[in-house]
Amino acid sequence: MTEPAPMRGFPRSDGRKGIRNVVAVAYLVECAHHVAREIARPYEDRDVHVIGFPGCYPNDYAARMMAALCTHPNVGAVLLVSLGCESFDKYSLAHAVRETGRPVETVVIQAAGGTRASVAAGRAFVDRVLPQLEAAPTVPMAVSELVVGTVCGGSDGTSGITGNPAAGRAFDRLIREGAACIFEETGELIGCEHIMAARALTPALGREIEAAVAKAAAYYATLGYGSFAAGNADGGLTTIEEKSMGAYAKSGAAPIAGLLKPGDRPPRGGLYLLDVVPDGEVRFGFPNINDNAEIAELIACGAHAVLFVTGRGSVVGSAVSPVVKICANPETWRRMADDMDVDAGRILEGAATLDAVGDEIRDLVVSLGRGRRTRSEALGHREFILTYKSFDPIGPACLPAA
Amino acid sequence: MSATDPRLILLSPDDNVLVLRARLRAGEAVAIEGRQVVLGADLGLGHKLARRAIGAGEKILKYGAPIGRATTAIAPGEHVHVHNVASDYTPTHTLDAARRRHGEDPS
């Protein structure tokens, strides 16, 4: 196959390629967060990103998320920052990273002698690896090697008319070019389960999708709130079903090839739904306490970049993978253009078609693999959050074409 | 179908609501399928107006899909939102009561 290579990627030992070469500084309990932040502080204009897990007690989901993020194709080296007494299994995480050939080191604050000594040790590691990562050779990378996620946040009544369907058109095009695209938040797809099931590659996958949304509806009903914020109502959205229909438009028109859970990687190109709602009884609170939790989960599934559609005007980015901000509302664009990458609100004003904006989004994603930075990257946004959850592994019906 | 103001969009032929593609002011008259309606309040883009009379308990249809049910009778041209629609899944949380308590502008 002589596919043109429009991007440059950093090759990884598992065959994937990254569009960034980030040093991940990962705290393993909240008590080590400040030290991790201090280690990264002098490098705020370079790709040194802080991620971490705040909990002191073990959680399989969090361990899996951290391993997926520390071995993400956009990550080139990892520094683990441990207080020393937390339960997180830093030995297995360091081993998993080392196995991939990436430089990895663990700073244990209690052993190093406290804050200053740990910060110095951590910065010594970053000073050693960062110039190597910045000078690392790249190889050609095809669109078919991309994994792209999509999320919406700060939604309003324009999101489902402009930004979300435009992101869906971009997905359709990327999927035709062989990329894997992931949409998510089953709690914001309540009411769309039967339409989605009809798009599934197999009837068995369709039943899995319906079950995942039924689980989300029951989970949120127990908590007493839908995945719906007060600002959604200010922006004209009335119910979770209405928000869902708008959010669903992000999925485009491709057949649904699989159902993933956080940390599962799409086995090939195509459209995937990410189930973010925990399995079993309601235990650890809201499935996603804010948009950044979902962004981290998409990235843990291997997303090189995340499309973020907003109507009200979110400003967030993320550690590890660039976030492309698509502004659905023309008034918000005029107020917050400095934070936005794509003006989808002009569709509402009759100044562009959904297809034109979809093409613009696709081209922008590809340009990220040629060194372009998103607005949230330029502004230094590297939000990250990871909380407790519990998942059962996906069943055999979830990836029929694997 | 008779004339509807171009600032309103019908997303699907079965819908009983229209979506605002521009901000509209209280006192403005808009045409909805030939009928003139005067707005009672300022409305931001993305909000919904009733395309026709909607009975209490009737489904609200947008994108051709049900997005909840009317909690009261809704007149043609009336603002369709949290004050007259409820979810069939989970209740909608707003800060409207808090704003009223503290005298903030609800728009």
Short mmCIF file of C-alpha atoms in Angstrom, two decimals:
data_model
loop_
_atom_site.label_atom_id
_atom_site.label_comp_id
_atom_site.label_asym_id
_atom_site.label_seq_id
_atom_site.Cartn_x
_atom_site.Cartn_y
_atom_site.Cartn_z
CA MET A 1 0.00 0.00 0.00
CA THR A 2 1.43 3.38 -0.98
CA GLU A 3 -0.59 5.62 1.26
CA PRO A 4 0.79 9.16 1.47
CA ALA A 5 2.22 9.98 4.90
CA PRO A 6 0.88 13.37 5.86
CA MET A 7 2.26 13.31 9.41
CA ARG A 8 5.44 12.62 11.37
CA GLY A 9 5.26 10.33 14.38
CA PHE A 10 7.52 9.15 17.19
CA PRO A 11 7.80 5.36 16.80
CA ARG A 12 7.10 3.20 19.88
CA SER A 13 8.10 -0.38 20.61
CA ASP A 14 4.49 -1.63 20.37
CA GLY A 15 4.20 -0.38 16.78
CA ARG A 16 2.14 2.69 17.58
CA LYS A 17 3.37 6.20 16.84
CA GLY A 18 3.00 9.38 18.86
CA ILE A 19 2.32 12.89 17.60
CA ARG A 20 3.91 14.31 20.78
CA ASN A 21 6.93 13.21 22.82
CA VAL A 22 5.90 14.10 26.36
CA VAL A 23 7.66 13.51 29.68
CA ALA A 24 4.86 12.35 32.00
CA VAL A 25 5.42 13.25 35.65
CA ALA A 26 2.99 10.98 37.50
CA TYR A 27 2.14 11.38 41.17
CA LEU A 28 0.88 8.18 42.77
CA VAL A 29 -1.12 9.76 45.61
CA GLU A 30 -2.34 13.33 46.26
CA CYS A 31 0.37 13.69 48.92
CA ALA A 32 2.95 13.63 46.10
CA HIS A 33 1.04 16.03 43.83
CA HIS A 34 2.80 19.22 44.91
CA VAL A 35 6.24 17.69 44.44
CA ALA A 36 5.23 16.49 40.95
CA ARG A 37 3.93 19.96 40.07
CA GLU A 38 7.15 21.56 41.34
CA ILE A 39 9.27 19.15 39.30
CA ALA A 40 7.38 20.14 36.14
CA ARG A 41 7.16 23.89 36.83
CA PRO A 42 10.40 25.07 35.10
CA TYR A 43 9.35 23.26 31.90
CA GLU A 44 5.91 24.81 31.44
CA ASP A 45 6.70 25.82 27.85
CA ARG A 46 7.93 22.33 26.98
CA ASP A 47 6.19 18.97 26.92
CA VAL A 48 6.44 17.97 30.57
CA HIS A 49 2.95 17.06 31.77
CA VAL A 50 1.69 16.15 35.23
CA ILE A 51 -0.76 13.28 35.59
CA GLY A 52 -1.62 11.24 38.66
CA PHE A 53 -4.02 9.43 40.92
CA PRO A 54 -4.99 11.03 44.23
CA GLY A 55 -6.22 7.95 46.11
CA CYS A 56 -4.22 6.17 48.81
CA TYR A 57 -6.10 2.87 48.40
CA PRO A 58 -5.66 0.50 45.48
CA ASN A 59 -8.03 0.51 42.50
CA ASP A 60 -7.63 -1.71 39.44
CA TYR A 61 -9.21 0.86 37.12
CA ALA A 62 -6.83 3.60 38.24
CA ALA A 63 -3.83 1.29 37.91
CA ARG A 64 -4.95 0.36 34.39
CA MET A 65 -5.53 3.99 33.44
CA MET A 66 -2.10 5.03 34.73
CA ALA A 67 -0.38 2.20 32.86
CA ALA A 68 -2.27 3.06 29.64
CA LEU A 69 -1.35 6.74 29.97
CA CYS A 70 2.31 6.14 30.89
CA THR A 71 2.70 3.91 27.81
CA HIS A 72 0.59 6.15 25.55
CA PRO A 73 2.18 6.77 22.13
CA ASN A 74 2.41 10.52 22.87
CA VAL A 75 4.54 9.79 25.98
CA GLY A 76 8.30 9.34 25.61
CA ALA A 77 9.50 9.09 29.22
CA VAL A 78 7.93 8.73 32.66
CA LEU A 79 8.85 9.97 36.11
CA LEU A 80 6.84 8.40 38.94
CA VAL A 81 6.51 10.46 42.11
CA SER A 82 5.61 8.42 45.19
CA LEU A 83 5.24 9.61 48.76
CA GLY A 84 6.33 6.16 49.82
CA CYS A 85 3.49 4.80 51.97
CA GLU A 86 0.58 4.89 49.47
CA SER A 87 -0.89 1.63 48.17
CA PHE A 88 -0.39 2.33 44.46
CA ASP A 89 1.70 -0.48 42.92
CA LYS A 90 4.56 1.66 41.62
CA TYR A 91 6.71 -1.42 40.99
CA SER A 92 4.35 -2.88 38.38
CA LEU A 93 3.79 0.50 36.75
CA ALA A 94 7.53 1.21 36.46
CA HIS A 95 8.05 -2.31 35.10
CA ALA A 96 5.30 -1.86 32.48
CA VAL A 97 6.87 1.40 31.30
CA ARG A 98 10.42 -0.04 31.29
CA GLU A 99 9.23 -3.00 29.19
CA THR A 100 8.27 -0.56 26.41
CA GLY A 101 11.82 0.80 26.29
CA ARG A 102 10.88 4.24 27.63
CA PRO A 103 13.14 5.90 30.22
CA VAL A 104 11.44 5.63 33.63
CA GLU A 105 12.48 6.57 37.13
CA THR A 106 10.69 6.62 40.49
CA VAL A 107 11.28 9.34 43.07
CA VAL A 108 10.13 8.27 46.56
CA ILE A 109 9.73 11.39 48.65
CA GLN A 110 10.16 9.69 52.04
CA ALA A 111 13.37 7.98 50.87
CA ALA A 112 14.77 10.98 49.00
CA GLY A 113 14.57 13.17 52.10
CA GLY A 114 11.54 15.36 51.51
CA THR A 115 10.29 17.99 49.12
CA ARG A 116 13.49 19.78 48.06
CA ALA A 117 15.54 16.65 47.52
CA SER A 118 12.70 14.99 45.58
CA VAL A 119 12.15 18.03 43.37
CA ALA A 120 15.91 18.14 42.62
CA ALA A 121 16.00 14.41 41.80
CA GLY A 122 12.94 14.70 39.59
CA ARG A 123 14.28 17.70 37.69
CA ALA A 124 17.59 15.91 37.15
CA PHE A 125 15.67 13.13 35.40
CA VAL A 126 13.69 15.61 33.27
CA ASP A 127 16.89 17.52 32.37
CA ARG A 128 18.42 14.26 31.23
CA VAL A 129 15.54 12.89 29.12
CA LEU A 130 13.78 15.98 27.79
CA PRO A 131 16.52 17.07 25.33
CA GLN A 132 16.67 13.48 24.02
CA LEU A 133 12.89 13.43 23.47
CA GLU A 134 12.91 16.84 21.81
CA ALA A 135 15.66 15.71 19.41
CA ALA A 136 14.20 12.24 18.78
CA PRO A 137 13.82 11.26 15.12
CA THR A 138 10.34 10.89 13.68
CA VAL A 139 8.99 8.56 11.01
CA PRO A 140 6.18 9.04 8.47
CA MET A 141 2.74 8.48 10.00
CA ALA A 142 -0.49 7.84 8.08
CA VAL A 143 -3.98 9.00 9.00
CA SER A 144 -4.91 5.32 9.33
CA GLU A 145 -2.56 5.16 12.35
CA LEU A 146 -4.48 7.85 14.23
CA VAL A 147 -6.85 7.34 17.13
CA VAL A 148 -9.12 10.35 17.72
CA GLY A 149 -11.59 10.84 20.55
CA THR A 150 -14.48 13.23 20.90
CA VAL A 151 -16.20 14.76 23.89
CA CYS A 152 -18.57 17.67 24.39
CA GLY A 153 -18.71 19.96 27.38
CA GLY A 154 -20.33 23.20 28.32
CA SER A 155 -23.03 22.17 25.85
CA ASP A 156 -25.92 24.41 24.85
CA GLY A 157 -28.72 24.44 22.32
CA THR A 158 -26.26 25.13 19.49
CA SER A 159 -23.93 22.18 20.22
CA GLY A 160 -26.20 19.57 18.65
CA ILE A 161 -26.84 21.69 15.55
CA THR A 162 -23.33 22.86 14.60
CA GLY A 163 -20.27 21.64 16.54
CA ASN A 164 -21.33 18.07 17.26
CA PRO A 165 -22.54 17.16 13.76
CA ALA A 166 -19.45 18.89 12.29
CA ALA A 167 -17.25 16.73 14.55
CA GLY A 168 -19.31 13.76 13.30
CA ARG A 169 -18.51 14.70 9.68
CA ALA A 170 -14.80 14.87 10.61
CA PHE A 171 -15.13 11.40 12.19
CA ASP A 172 -16.77 10.04 9.02
CA ARG A 173 -13.89 11.33 6.95
CA LEU A 174 -11.14 10.13 9.31
CA ILE A 175 -12.78 6.68 9.46
CA ARG A 176 -12.90 6.51 5.64
CA GLU A 177 -9.15 7.21 5.75
CA GLY A 178 -8.67 4.28 8.13
CA ALA A 179 -8.44 6.03 11.52
CA ALA A 180 -10.06 4.78 14.71
CA CYS A 181 -12.51 7.25 16.25
CA ILE A 182 -14.03 7.01 19.71
CA PHE A 183 -17.11 8.77 21.05
CA GLU A 184 -18.21 8.45 24.64
CA GLU A 185 -20.24 9.30 27.71
CA THR A 186 -22.98 6.70 27.73
CA GLY A 187 -24.65 8.88 30.40
CA GLU A 188 -25.09 11.53 27.71
CA LEU A 189 -26.47 9.06 25.19
CA ILE A 190 -29.54 8.22 27.27
CA GLY A 191 -32.48 8.07 24.89
CA CYS A 192 -30.27 7.25 21.86
CA GLU A 193 -29.63 3.60 22.75
CA HIS A 194 -31.94 2.05 20.16
CA ILE A 195 -30.73 4.26 17.31
CA MET A 196 -27.13 3.38 18.23
CA ALA A 197 -27.90 -0.33 18.50
CA ALA A 198 -29.25 -0.24 14.94
CA ARG A 199 -25.87 1.09 13.77
CA ALA A 200 -23.87 -1.68 15.48
CA LEU A 201 -21.87 -4.08 13.34
CA THR A 202 -23.69 -7.09 14.85
CA PRO A 203 -26.98 -7.54 16.75
CA ALA A 204 -25.00 -8.84 19.75
CA LEU A 205 -22.95 -5.62 19.84
CA GLY A 206 -26.21 -3.67 19.57
CA ARG A 207 -27.50 -5.44 22.69
CA GLU A 208 -24.25 -4.62 24.53
CA ILE A 209 -24.71 -0.94 23.60
CA GLU A 210 -28.32 -0.92 24.83
CA ALA A 211 -27.22 -2.57 28.07
CA ALA A 212 -24.42 -0.02 28.55
CA VAL A 213 -26.87 2.89 28.21
CA ALA A 214 -29.43 1.19 30.49
CA LYS A 215 -26.62 0.83 33.06
CA ALA A 216 -25.84 4.55 32.70
CA ALA A 217 -29.50 5.53 33.14
CA ALA A 218 -29.82 3.38 36.28
CA TYR A 219 -26.53 4.70 37.66
CA TYR A 220 -27.49 8.35 37.24
CA ALA A 221 -31.04 7.69 38.52
CA THR A 222 -29.51 6.32 41.74
CA LEU A 223 -27.35 9.43 42.08
CA GLY A 224 -30.38 11.68 41.49
CA TYR A 225 -28.81 13.80 38.76
CA GLY A 226 -28.35 13.30 35.05
CA SER A 227 -25.13 14.21 33.28
CA PHE A 228 -26.51 17.71 32.99
CA ALA A 229 -25.12 20.93 34.43
CA ALA A 230 -26.99 24.11 35.28
CA GLY A 231 -25.30 25.95 32.41
CA ASN A 232 -26.73 23.47 29.91
CA ALA A 233 -30.21 24.73 30.85
CA ASP A 234 -29.12 28.38 30.58
CA GLY A 235 -27.99 27.55 27.05
CA GLY A 236 -31.44 26.31 26.07
CA LEU A 237 -31.09 22.58 26.76
CA THR A 238 -34.10 21.34 28.71
CA THR A 239 -33.57 17.63 29.47
CA ILE A 240 -30.85 14.98 29.43
CA GLU A 241 -32.57 13.36 26.42
CA GLU A 242 -32.23 16.59 24.47
CA LYS A 243 -28.58 16.95 25.46
CA SER A 244 -28.06 13.30 24.48
CA MET A 245 -29.49 13.75 21.00
CA GLY A 246 -27.12 16.66 20.46
CA ALA A 247 -24.14 14.78 21.88
CA TYR A 248 -24.95 11.73 19.78
CA ALA A 249 -24.41 13.77 16.60
CA LYS A 250 -20.65 13.67 17.34
CA SER A 251 -20.63 10.01 16.32
CA GLY A 252 -21.22 10.79 12.64
CA ALA A 253 -22.72 8.13 10.38
CA ALA A 254 -20.23 5.22 10.36
CA PRO A 255 -21.29 1.78 11.62
CA ILE A 256 -20.38 1.23 15.29
CA ALA A 257 -17.53 -1.31 15.26
CA GLY A 258 -17.15 -1.86 18.98
CA LEU A 259 -17.79 -0.97 22.60
CA LEU A 260 -14.71 -0.11 24.68
CA LYS A 261 -14.09 0.56 28.35
CA PRO A 262 -11.41 2.96 29.63
CA GLY A 263 -7.95 1.67 28.70
CA ASP A 264 -9.20 -0.67 25.92
CA ARG A 265 -7.63 0.12 22.57
CA PRO A 266 -9.54 0.03 19.28
CA PRO A 267 -8.16 -3.04 17.47
CA ARG A 268 -8.43 -1.38 14.03
CA GLY A 269 -9.91 1.64 12.27
CA GLY A 270 -13.60 2.42 12.61
CA LEU A 271 -16.05 3.98 15.06
CA TYR A 272 -16.09 2.92 18.71
CA LEU A 273 -18.28 3.81 21.67
CA LEU A 274 -16.51 4.21 25.02
CA ASP A 275 -18.55 3.06 28.03
CA VAL A 276 -17.44 5.28 30.92
CA VAL A 277 -20.03 4.22 33.52
CA PRO A 278 -18.72 1.78 36.16
CA ASP A 279 -20.04 -1.78 36.40
CA GLY A 280 -21.75 -3.18 39.46
CA GLU A 281 -23.48 -1.27 42.24
CA VAL A 282 -23.07 2.50 42.57
CA ARG A 283 -19.96 2.87 44.70
CA PHE A 284 -17.60 5.74 43.98
CA GLY A 285 -19.96 8.56 43.04
CA PHE A 286 -20.42 10.22 39.68
CA PRO A 287 -19.03 8.28 36.72
CA ASN A 288 -17.32 11.38 35.38
CA ILE A 289 -17.08 14.25 37.76
CA ASN A 290 -16.17 16.65 34.96
CA ASP A 291 -15.16 16.73 31.29
CA ASN A 292 -11.48 16.15 32.01
CA ALA A 293 -12.18 12.71 33.47
CA GLU A 294 -13.65 11.65 30.11
CA ILE A 295 -10.81 13.22 28.16
CA ALA A 296 -8.29 11.21 30.22
CA GLU A 297 -10.28 8.03 29.49
CA LEU A 298 -10.31 8.69 25.75
CA ILE A 299 -6.56 9.26 25.88
CA ALA A 300 -6.12 6.03 27.87
CA CYS A 301 -7.79 4.26 24.93
CA GLY A 302 -4.92 5.56 22.79
CA ALA A 303 -6.42 8.81 21.46
CA HIS A 304 -3.67 10.95 19.92
CA ALA A 305 -5.99 13.96 19.98
CA VAL A 306 -9.43 14.77 21.37
CA LEU A 307 -12.12 16.88 19.66
CA PHE A 308 -13.92 18.95 22.29
CA VAL A 309 -17.17 20.59 21.22
CA THR A 310 -18.44 23.42 23.41
CA GLY A 311 -21.34 25.84 23.16
CA ARG A 312 -21.07 27.72 26.47
CA GLY A 313 -17.29 27.98 26.15
CA SER A 314 -14.96 25.51 27.84
CA VAL A 315 -11.26 26.40 28.01
CA VAL A 316 -9.78 23.03 29.02
CA GLY A 317 -7.00 21.05 27.41
CA SER A 318 -5.29 17.96 28.69
CA ALA A 319 -2.04 16.38 29.68
CA VAL A 320 -0.64 13.84 27.16
CA SER A 321 -2.79 14.53 24.05
CA PRO A 322 -3.81 17.80 22.39
CA VAL A 323 -7.44 18.91 22.71
CA VAL A 324 -9.04 20.61 19.68
CA LYS A 325 -11.68 23.11 20.77
CA ILE A 326 -14.69 23.33 18.44
CA CYS A 327 -16.95 26.26 19.29
CA ALA A 328 -20.60 25.60 18.42
CA ASN A 329 -22.04 28.97 19.40
CA PRO A 330 -21.19 32.07 17.34
CA GLU A 331 -21.68 34.43 20.33
CA THR A 332 -19.30 32.34 22.42
CA TRP A 333 -16.78 32.35 19.55
CA ARG A 334 -16.80 36.14 19.47
CA ARG A 335 -16.27 36.27 23.25
CA MET A 336 -13.68 33.45 23.56
CA ALA A 337 -12.02 32.99 20.15
CA ASP A 338 -8.56 32.98 21.75
CA ASP A 339 -9.41 29.62 23.37
CA MET A 340 -11.02 28.06 20.29
CA ASP A 341 -9.56 26.19 17.31
CA VAL A 342 -12.64 25.88 15.10
CA ASP A 343 -15.58 28.26 14.59
CA ALA A 344 -18.52 25.92 13.98
CA GLY A 345 -21.03 28.61 14.98
CA ARG A 346 -20.75 30.08 11.49
CA ILE A 347 -22.86 27.11 10.35
CA LEU A 348 -25.74 28.59 12.36
CA GLU A 349 -25.23 31.95 10.68
CA GLY A 350 -25.28 30.37 7.22
CA ALA A 351 -21.59 31.17 6.59
CA ALA A 352 -20.35 27.55 6.30
CA THR A 353 -21.71 24.06 5.75
CA LEU A 354 -21.37 21.11 8.14
CA ASP A 355 -19.20 19.37 5.53
CA ALA A 356 -16.84 22.35 5.21
CA VAL A 357 -16.36 22.59 8.97
CA GLY A 358 -15.99 18.80 9.18
CA ASP A 359 -13.18 18.96 6.60
CA GLU A 360 -11.55 21.82 8.50
CA ILE A 361 -11.58 19.72 11.70
CA ARG A 362 -10.11 16.70 9.91
CA ASP A 363 -7.34 18.82 8.38
CA LEU A 364 -6.59 20.43 11.73
CA VAL A 365 -6.22 17.01 13.40
CA VAL A 366 -3.79 15.91 10.70
CA SER A 367 -1.82 19.16 11.04
CA LEU A 368 -1.25 18.32 14.74
CA GLY A 369 0.92 15.50 13.43
CA ARG A 370 2.99 18.07 11.56
CA GLY A 371 3.79 20.20 14.59
CA ARG A 372 0.75 22.44 14.83
CA ARG A 373 -0.32 23.20 18.41
CA THR A 374 -3.91 23.65 19.57
CA ARG A 375 -5.07 26.80 21.36
CA SER A 376 -5.29 24.95 24.69
CA GLU A 377 -1.72 23.70 24.24
CA ALA A 378 -0.51 27.22 23.44
CA LEU A 379 -2.28 28.54 26.54
CA GLY A 380 -0.67 25.89 28.74
CA HIS A 381 -3.82 23.89 29.55
CA ARG A 382 -2.84 20.46 30.87
CA GLU A 383 -5.83 19.54 33.01
CA PHE A 384 -5.91 16.03 34.37
CA ILE A 385 -8.14 14.12 36.76
CA LEU A 386 -8.49 10.45 37.66
CA THR A 387 -10.82 9.08 40.32
CA TYR A 388 -12.00 5.70 41.63
CA LYS A 389 -14.10 3.42 39.43
CA SER A 390 -14.68 -0.29 38.90
CA PHE A 391 -15.18 -2.08 35.60
CA ASP A 392 -15.65 -5.65 34.45
CA PRO A 393 -13.69 -6.53 31.29
CA ILE A 394 -15.61 -6.12 28.00
CA GLY A 395 -17.33 -9.24 26.70
CA PRO A 396 -16.61 -11.02 23.39
CA ALA A 397 -19.62 -9.36 21.67
CA CYS A 398 -18.08 -5.90 22.20
CA LEU A 399 -15.41 -6.18 19.50
CA PRO A 400 -16.97 -8.36 16.79
CA ALA A 401 -14.35 -7.53 14.13
CA ALA A 402 -11.28 -7.85 16.37
CA MET B 1 -46.01 25.20 5.15
CA SER B 2 -46.46 28.93 5.53
CA ALA B 3 -43.74 31.41 6.43
CA THR B 4 -41.53 30.98 9.49
CA ASP B 5 -39.00 33.55 10.68
CA PRO B 6 -35.55 32.64 9.25
CA ARG B 7 -34.06 33.03 12.73
CA LEU B 8 -35.89 29.83 13.72
CA ILE B 9 -34.88 26.36 12.52
CA LEU B 10 -37.02 23.26 12.20
CA LEU B 11 -34.58 20.38 12.71
CA SER B 12 -36.90 17.53 11.69
CA PRO B 13 -40.32 17.55 9.98
CA ASP B 14 -42.09 15.88 12.93
CA ASP B 15 -40.75 18.29 15.55
CA ASN B 16 -43.16 20.35 17.64
CA VAL B 17 -40.42 22.86 18.55
CA LEU B 18 -38.29 25.34 16.59
CA VAL B 19 -34.75 26.33 17.64
CA LEU B 20 -33.49 29.92 17.79
CA ARG B 21 -30.45 30.55 15.62
CA ALA B 22 -30.16 34.15 16.87
CA ARG B 23 -30.85 35.98 20.12
CA LEU B 24 -34.40 37.37 20.25
CA ARG B 25 -35.69 40.22 22.44
CA ALA B 26 -38.86 40.51 24.52
CA GLY B 27 -41.59 42.26 22.54
CA GLU B 28 -40.25 41.11 19.16
CA ALA B 29 -42.74 39.51 16.80
CA VAL B 30 -41.72 36.32 15.01
CA ALA B 31 -43.67 34.38 12.40
CA ILE B 32 -44.21 30.68 13.06
CA GLU B 33 -45.77 28.99 10.05
CA GLY B 34 -47.68 32.14 9.20
CA ARG B 35 -48.78 32.90 12.78
CA GLN B 36 -47.35 36.06 14.43
CA VAL B 37 -46.13 35.53 17.99
CA VAL B 38 -44.82 38.25 20.31
CA LEU B 39 -42.03 37.11 22.64
CA GLY B 40 -42.60 37.57 26.36
CA ALA B 41 -38.90 37.48 27.33
CA ASP B 42 -35.38 37.74 25.89
CA LEU B 43 -34.26 34.35 24.57
CA GLY B 44 -30.73 33.21 23.72
CA LEU B 45 -29.78 31.17 20.70
CA GLY B 46 -30.32 27.46 21.08
CA HIS B 47 -33.58 27.96 23.00
CA LYS B 48 -36.85 26.48 21.71
CA LEU B 49 -40.29 27.83 20.80
CA ALA B 50 -43.43 25.73 20.39
CA ARG B 51 -44.21 25.20 16.72
CA ARG B 52 -47.86 24.48 17.53
CA ALA B 53 -50.08 23.93 20.59
CA ILE B 54 -48.68 21.12 22.75
CA GLY B 55 -50.95 19.40 25.30
CA ALA B 56 -49.93 18.61 28.88
CA GLY B 57 -48.18 15.21 28.92
CA GLU B 58 -47.43 15.28 25.19
CA LYS B 59 -43.90 14.38 24.04
CA ILE B 60 -41.63 17.22 22.99
CA LEU B 61 -40.03 16.28 19.65
CA LYS B 62 -36.68 17.73 18.51
CA TYR B 63 -34.32 16.15 15.94
CA GLY B 64 -37.37 13.92 15.33
CA ALA B 65 -36.83 12.33 18.75
CA PRO B 66 -38.61 12.67 22.09
CA ILE B 67 -36.65 14.91 24.48
CA GLY B 68 -39.14 14.89 27.38
CA ARG B 69 -42.82 15.67 28.00
CA ALA B 70 -44.85 18.82 28.52
CA THR B 71 -45.77 19.35 32.19
CA THR B 72 -48.50 21.84 31.21
CA ALA B 73 -50.29 22.97 28.06
CA ILE B 74 -47.95 25.00 25.83
CA ALA B 75 -49.28 27.61 23.39
CA PRO B 76 -47.86 28.08 19.87
CA GLY B 77 -44.78 30.34 20.00
CA GLU B 78 -44.31 29.87 23.75
CA HIS B 79 -40.80 29.30 25.14
CA VAL B 80 -40.37 25.52 25.64
CA HIS B 81 -37.95 24.88 28.48
CA VAL B 82 -37.50 23.63 32.04
CA HIS B 83 -40.59 25.50 33.29
CA ASN B 84 -42.94 23.47 31.09
CA VAL B 85 -40.99 20.29 30.17
CA ALA B 86 -39.72 17.34 32.24
CA SER B 87 -37.28 14.59 31.38
CA ASP B 88 -38.49 10.99 31.13
CA TYR B 89 -35.15 9.92 32.70
CA THR B 90 -33.64 12.19 35.37
CA PRO B 91 -34.77 15.61 36.60
CA THR B 92 -32.98 18.69 35.25
CA HIS B 93 -30.89 20.70 37.69
CA THR B 94 -30.76 24.49 37.23
CA LEU B 95 -29.52 27.48 39.23
CA ASP B 96 -32.72 29.43 38.50
CA ALA B 97 -34.02 29.27 42.10
CA ALA B 98 -30.62 30.38 43.47
CA ARG B 99 -30.52 33.28 41.04
CA ARG B 100 -34.02 34.39 42.00
CA ARG B 101 -33.07 34.22 45.68
CA HIS B 102 -30.06 36.45 45.12
CA GLY B 103 -31.63 38.79 42.60
CA GLU B 104 -29.37 37.80 39.71
CA ASP B 105 -30.49 38.23 36.10
CA PRO B 106 -31.76 34.82 34.96
CA SER B 107 -30.96 35.30 31.24
#
